[in-house]
PDB file of C-alpha atoms in Angstrom:
ATOM      1  CA  TYR G   1      18.389  54.106 -62.233  1.00 48.00           C
ATOM      2  CA  LEU G   2      19.246  54.661 -58.645  1.00 52.00           C
ATOM      3  CA  LYS G   3      16.694  57.454 -58.404  1.00 47.00           C
ATOM      4  CA  PRO G   4      13.249  56.389 -57.191  1.00 49.00           C
ATOM      5  CA  SER G   5      10.496  57.064 -59.739  1.00 50.00           C
ATOM      6  CA  SER G   6       7.713  57.948 -57.287  1.00 49.00           C
ATOM      7  CA  GLY G   7       9.030  60.514 -54.802  1.00 50.00           C
ATOM      8  CA  PRO G   8      11.124  60.311 -51.694  1.00 54.00           C
ATOM      9  CA  LEU G   9      11.720  56.804 -50.308  1.00 52.00           C
ATOM     10  CA  ALA G  10       9.879  57.589 -47.079  1.00 49.00           C
ATOM     11  CA  THR G  11       6.592  58.165 -48.891  1.00 53.00           C
ATOM     12  CA  MET G  12       6.792  55.178 -51.289  1.00 54.00           C
ATOM     13  CA  GLU G  13       4.021  52.565 -50.888  1.00 54.00           C
ATOM     14  CA  ILE G  14       6.481  49.717 -50.317  1.00 53.00           C
ATOM     15  CA  PHE G  15       7.650  51.294 -47.032  1.00 55.00           C
ATOM     16  CA  LYS G  16       4.176  51.981 -45.555  1.00 57.00           C
ATOM     17  CA  ARG G  17       3.370  48.613 -43.917  1.00 56.00           C
ATOM     18  CA  PRO G  18       5.336  45.466 -43.144  1.00 59.00           C
ATOM     19  CA  ASP G  19       5.173  42.389 -45.280  1.00 68.00           C
ATOM     20  CA  LYS G  20       4.005  40.218 -42.383  1.00 75.00           C
ATOM     21  CA  PRO G  21       0.925  38.180 -43.363  1.00 78.00           C
ATOM     22  CA  SER G  22      -2.338  39.257 -41.795  1.00 79.00           C
ATOM     23  CA  PRO G  23      -5.393  37.114 -41.105  1.00 80.00           C
ATOM     24  CA  VAL G  24      -8.401  37.508 -43.407  1.00 84.00           C
ATOM     25  CA  THR G  25     -10.784  36.271 -40.710  1.00 85.00           C
ATOM     26  CA  GLU G  26     -10.480  34.605 -37.316  1.00 88.00           C
ATOM     27  CA  ILE G  27     -11.637  31.038 -36.838  1.00 93.00           C
ATOM     28  CA  VAL G  28     -13.932  30.533 -33.846  1.00 95.00           C
ATOM     29  CA  PHE G  29     -14.896  27.277 -32.140  1.00 96.00           C
ATOM     30  CA  SER G  30     -16.890  26.625 -28.988  1.00 95.00           C
ATOM     31  CA  VAL G  31     -15.118  24.818 -26.172  1.00 94.00           C
ATOM     32  CA  THR G  32     -18.167  22.469 -26.211  1.00 94.00           C
ATOM     33  CA  ASP G  33     -17.129  21.318 -29.730  1.00 95.00           C
ATOM     34  CA  PHE G  34     -14.415  19.363 -27.905  1.00 94.00           C
ATOM     35  CA  PRO G  35     -16.225  17.350 -25.226  1.00 94.00           C
ATOM     36  CA  THR G  36     -13.463  14.854 -24.445  1.00 92.00           C
ATOM     37  CA  PRO G  37      -9.687  14.646 -24.590  1.00 91.00           C
ATOM     38  CA  TRP G  38      -8.493  13.949 -28.170  1.00 92.00           C
ATOM     39  CA  SER G  39     -11.605  15.546 -29.688  1.00 94.00           C
ATOM     40  CA  PHE G  40     -10.514  17.435 -32.785  1.00 95.00           C
ATOM     41  CA  GLN G  41     -11.695  19.624 -35.635  1.00 96.00           C
ATOM     42  CA  TYR G  42     -10.114  20.540 -38.995  1.00 97.00           C
ATOM     43  CA  PHE G  43     -10.394  24.081 -40.370  1.00 96.00           C
ATOM     44  CA  MET G  44      -9.183  26.285 -43.220  1.00 96.00           C
ATOM     45  CA  PHE G  45      -7.451  29.528 -42.194  1.00 95.00           C
ATOM     46  CA  GLN G  46      -6.899  32.357 -44.678  1.00 93.00           C
ATOM     47  CA  GLU G  47      -4.202  34.994 -44.498  1.00 90.00           C
ATOM     48  CA  SER G  48      -3.322  37.870 -46.754  1.00 87.00           C
ATOM     49  CA  ASN G  49       0.239  38.296 -47.995  1.00 81.00           C
ATOM     50  CA  ARG G  50       1.458  41.478 -49.614  1.00 77.00           C
ATOM     51  CA  GLU G  51       2.344  41.029 -53.253  1.00 75.00           C
ATOM     52  CA  TYR G  52       4.344  43.598 -55.290  1.00 70.00           C
ATOM     53  CA  THR G  53       2.261  43.309 -58.430  1.00 73.00           C
ATOM     54  CA  SER G  54      -0.832  45.043 -59.747  1.00 75.00           C
ATOM     55  CA  VAL G  55      -2.931  42.670 -57.616  1.00 75.00           C
ATOM     56  CA  GLY G  56      -1.406  43.956 -54.410  1.00 75.00           C
ATOM     57  CA  GLU G  57      -2.064  40.926 -52.239  1.00 80.00           C
ATOM     58  CA  GLN G  58      -2.323  37.137 -52.294  1.00 84.00           C
ATOM     59  CA  ILE G  59      -4.808  35.227 -50.156  1.00 86.00           C
ATOM     60  CA  LYS G  60      -3.328  31.950 -48.896  1.00 88.00           C
ATOM     61  CA  THR G  61      -5.497  29.186 -47.449  1.00 91.00           C
ATOM     62  CA  ILE G  62      -3.804  27.068 -44.774  1.00 92.00           C
ATOM     63  CA  PRO G  63      -5.317  23.829 -43.450  1.00 95.00           C
ATOM     64  CA  GLY G  64      -5.254  23.508 -39.671  1.00 95.00           C
ATOM     65  CA  THR G  65      -6.447  21.339 -36.837  1.00 95.00           C
ATOM     66  CA  ILE G  66      -7.328  21.979 -33.232  1.00 95.00           C
ATOM     67  CA  VAL G  67      -7.124  19.146 -30.665  1.00 94.00           C
ATOM     68  CA  ARG G  68      -8.151  19.011 -27.060  1.00 93.00           C
ATOM     69  CA  THR G  69      -5.311  17.322 -25.196  1.00 90.00           C
ATOM     70  CA  PRO G  70      -5.663  15.433 -21.923  1.00 88.00           C
ATOM     71  CA  THR G  71      -4.668  17.065 -18.669  1.00 84.00           C
ATOM     72  CA  ALA G  72      -4.092  15.608 -15.206  1.00 80.00           C
ATOM     73  CA  ASP G  73      -6.948  17.593 -13.687  1.00 82.00           C
ATOM     74  CA  GLY G  74      -9.455  17.015 -16.547  1.00 72.00           C
ATOM     75  CA  SER G  75      -9.497  20.687 -17.624  1.00 76.00           C
ATOM     76  CA  ALA G  76      -9.509  21.623 -21.294  1.00 74.00           C
ATOM     77  CA  ASP G  77      -6.167  22.251 -22.947  1.00 89.00           C
ATOM     78  CA  PHE G  78      -5.692  22.670 -26.646  1.00 92.00           C
ATOM     79  CA  VAL G  79      -3.060  22.485 -29.415  1.00 91.00           C
ATOM     80  CA  VAL G  80      -3.607  24.181 -32.772  1.00 93.00           C
ATOM     81  CA  PHE G  81      -1.321  23.314 -35.667  1.00 92.00           C
ATOM     82  CA  SER G  82      -0.982  23.958 -39.373  1.00 93.00           C
ATOM     83  CA  ARG G  83      -1.531  20.657 -41.218  1.00 93.00           C
ATOM     84  CA  VAL G  84       1.166  21.450 -43.801  1.00 92.00           C
ATOM     85  CA  CYS G  85       4.002  18.976 -43.418  1.00 90.00           C
ATOM     86  CA  PRO G  86       7.353  20.756 -43.199  1.00 89.00           C
ATOM     87  CA  HIS G  87       8.994  17.959 -45.225  1.00 88.00           C
ATOM     88  CA  LEU G  88       7.490  18.581 -48.669  1.00 87.00           C
ATOM     89  CA  GLY G  89       4.211  20.400 -48.017  1.00 88.00           C
ATOM     90  CA  CYS G  90       1.715  17.542 -47.967  1.00 91.00           C
ATOM     91  CA  VAL G  91      -1.339  17.882 -45.748  1.00 94.00           C
ATOM     92  CA  PHE G  92      -1.096  15.607 -42.707  1.00 93.00           C
ATOM     93  CA  ASN G  93      -3.878  14.273 -40.455  1.00 93.00           C
ATOM     94  CA  PHE G  94      -4.661  13.788 -36.824  1.00 92.00           C
ATOM     95  CA  VAL G  95      -4.725  10.009 -36.312  1.00 91.00           C
ATOM     96  CA  PRO G  96      -6.578   9.041 -33.142  1.00 88.00           C
ATOM     97  CA  VAL G  97      -6.325   5.274 -33.687  1.00 87.00           C
ATOM     98  CA  GLU G  98      -3.050   3.829 -32.386  1.00 85.00           C
ATOM     99  CA  GLU G  99      -3.276   0.661 -34.491  1.00 86.00           C
ATOM    100  CA  GLU G 100      -3.637   2.740 -37.692  1.00 88.00           C
ATOM    101  CA  VAL G 101      -0.464   4.657 -36.828  1.00 87.00           C
ATOM    102  CA  ALA G 102       1.474   1.468 -36.148  1.00 85.00           C
ATOM    103  CA  ARG G 103       0.185  -0.222 -39.319  1.00 85.00           C
ATOM    104  CA  GLY G 104       0.158   2.680 -41.744  1.00 84.00           C
ATOM    105  CA  TYR G 105       2.922   4.971 -40.530  1.00 84.00           C
ATOM    106  CA  ASN G 106       5.478   2.518 -39.131  1.00 83.00           C
ATOM    107  CA  TYR G 107       5.438   4.134 -35.692  1.00 87.00           C
ATOM    108  CA  ALA G 108       4.103   2.706 -32.438  1.00 86.00           C
ATOM    109  CA  PRO G 109       2.930   5.522 -30.160  1.00 85.00           C
ATOM    110  CA  PRO G 110       2.894   4.998 -26.391  1.00 85.00           C
ATOM    111  CA  PRO G 111      -0.466   3.573 -25.130  1.00 86.00           C
ATOM    112  CA  GLY G 112      -3.171   6.231 -25.123  1.00 84.00           C
ATOM    113  CA  GLN G 113      -1.105   8.680 -27.161  1.00 86.00           C
ATOM    114  CA  LYS G 114      -2.555  10.205 -30.337  1.00 91.00           C
ATOM    115  CA  VAL G 115      -0.433  11.717 -33.102  1.00 92.00           C
ATOM    116  CA  PHE G 116      -0.373  13.765 -36.312  1.00 92.00           C
ATOM    117  CA  ALA G 117       0.863  11.746 -39.292  1.00 92.00           C
ATOM    118  CA  CYS G 118       1.694  12.611 -42.926  1.00 92.00           C
ATOM    119  CA  PRO G 119       0.534  10.061 -45.511  1.00 91.00           C
ATOM    120  CA  CYS G 120       3.087  11.151 -48.134  1.00 91.00           C
ATOM    121  CA  HIS G 121       6.384  10.263 -46.494  1.00 90.00           C
ATOM    122  CA  LEU G 122       5.242   8.939 -43.041  1.00 90.00           C
ATOM    123  CA  SER G 123       6.412  11.742 -40.806  1.00 92.00           C
ATOM    124  CA  VAL G 124       4.777  11.538 -37.358  1.00 93.00           C
ATOM    125  CA  TYR G 125       4.363  14.429 -34.847  1.00 92.00           C
ATOM    126  CA  ASP G 126       3.518  14.054 -31.143  1.00 90.00           C
ATOM    127  CA  PRO G 127       1.311  16.947 -29.929  1.00 89.00           C
ATOM    128  CA  MET G 128       2.131  16.193 -26.287  1.00 86.00           C
ATOM    129  CA  GLN G 129       5.906  16.548 -26.784  1.00 83.00           C
ATOM    130  CA  THR G 130       7.247  19.910 -27.812  1.00 77.00           C
ATOM    131  CA  ASP G 131      10.348  21.204 -29.574  1.00 74.00           C
ATOM    132  CA  SER G 132      12.268  24.326 -28.527  1.00 72.00           C
ATOM    133  CA  LYS G 133       9.485  26.541 -29.979  1.00 72.00           C
ATOM    134  CA  GLY G 134       6.588  24.740 -28.269  1.00 70.00           C
ATOM    135  CA  ARG G 135       5.460  22.881 -31.389  1.00 70.00           C
ATOM    136  CA  GLY G 136       4.543  19.165 -31.742  1.00 78.00           C
ATOM    137  CA  LYS G 137       7.789  17.234 -31.855  1.00 86.00           C
ATOM    138  CA  VAL G 138       8.807  15.103 -34.849  1.00 89.00           C
ATOM    139  CA  VAL G 139       9.008  11.537 -33.502  1.00 90.00           C
ATOM    140  CA  SER G 140       9.367   9.627 -36.803  1.00 90.00           C
ATOM    141  CA  GLY G 141      10.018  10.249 -40.457  1.00 85.00           C
ATOM    142  CA  PRO G 142      11.915  12.621 -42.680  1.00 91.00           C
ATOM    143  CA  ALA G 143      10.355  15.931 -41.550  1.00 88.00           C
ATOM    144  CA  PRO G 144      13.188  18.379 -40.725  1.00 88.00           C
ATOM    145  CA  ARG G 145      11.237  20.236 -38.056  1.00 87.00           C
ATOM    146  CA  SER G 146       7.848  20.477 -36.316  1.00 88.00           C
ATOM    147  CA  PRO G 147       4.804  21.962 -38.050  1.00 90.00           C
ATOM    148  CA  PHE G 148       3.946  25.594 -37.475  1.00 90.00           C
ATOM    149  CA  LYS G 149       1.381  26.323 -34.771  1.00 91.00           C
ATOM    150  CA  PHE G 150      -1.463  28.771 -34.789  1.00 93.00           C
ATOM    151  CA  ASN G 151      -1.700  31.557 -32.266  1.00 92.00           C
ATOM    152  CA  PHE G 152      -5.046  31.290 -30.419  1.00 94.00           C
ATOM    153  CA  GLU G 153      -6.774  32.415 -27.294  1.00 94.00           C
ATOM    154  CA  ILE G 154      -9.694  31.213 -25.226  1.00 93.00           C
ATOM    155  CA  LYS G 155     -12.318  33.914 -24.633  1.00 93.00           C
ATOM    156  CA  GLY G 156     -15.000  32.664 -22.314  1.00 92.00           C
ATOM    157  CA  ASP G 157     -16.367  29.542 -23.941  1.00 93.00           C
ATOM    158  CA  GLN G 158     -14.856  30.297 -27.376  1.00 95.00           C
ATOM    159  CA  ILE G 159     -11.520  29.317 -28.862  1.00 95.00           C
ATOM    160  CA  VAL G 160     -10.355  31.976 -31.324  1.00 95.00           C
ATOM    161  CA  VAL G 161      -7.647  31.069 -33.829  1.00 95.00           C
ATOM    162  CA  LYS G 162      -5.995  34.382 -34.631  1.00 93.00           C
ATOM    163  CA  SER G 163      -2.880  33.872 -36.797  1.00 91.00           C
ATOM    164  CA  LEU G 164      -0.223  31.453 -37.957  1.00 90.00           C
ATOM    165  CA  GLU G 165       3.131  31.737 -36.181  1.00 86.00           C
ATOM    166  CA  SER G 166       5.618  33.549 -38.394  1.00 77.00           C
ATOM    167  CA  GLY G 167       9.024  32.379 -39.420  1.00 66.00           C
ATOM    168  CA  GLY G 168      10.870  30.396 -41.988  1.00 54.00           C
ATOM    169  CA  ILE G 169      12.723  27.163 -41.790  1.00 46.00           C
ATOM    170  CA  SER G 170      14.023  26.551 -38.269  1.00 41.00           C
TER     171      SER G 170
END
């Protein structure tokens, strides 16, 4: 039972490629889809995960959001986050109305500040503040860490969401 059943270990299928998830498709937006600071769009990102069954892979759909954040010089800057709350996996929202955050999530953001907020257990994330990994900082609620961010790049007038940052609980 210590002997592999399908040839030398170096040629076995399980050693041919890493288990790192790979994107199924890239998500593309136009910079003009975000005309003003705090403009945002939701999207669904799909990635393929290797599965050691007869199926071979699992396609996972991850909700995300992209937000244009304000800058001092008026240029376009963006944050792109997974909308999966790291507390218990609920899907959170971008909440652009300060009064709604104060009333519904028991958090009063600074004037002009917009936040992400989870309706399940009231975690609130500030996209303008960052944790040690450059993610939106938890400013209220039970979430143990910030949400994962998406890796993206701006190519000309297009914003291309390429992959979800990897990693486990941090």
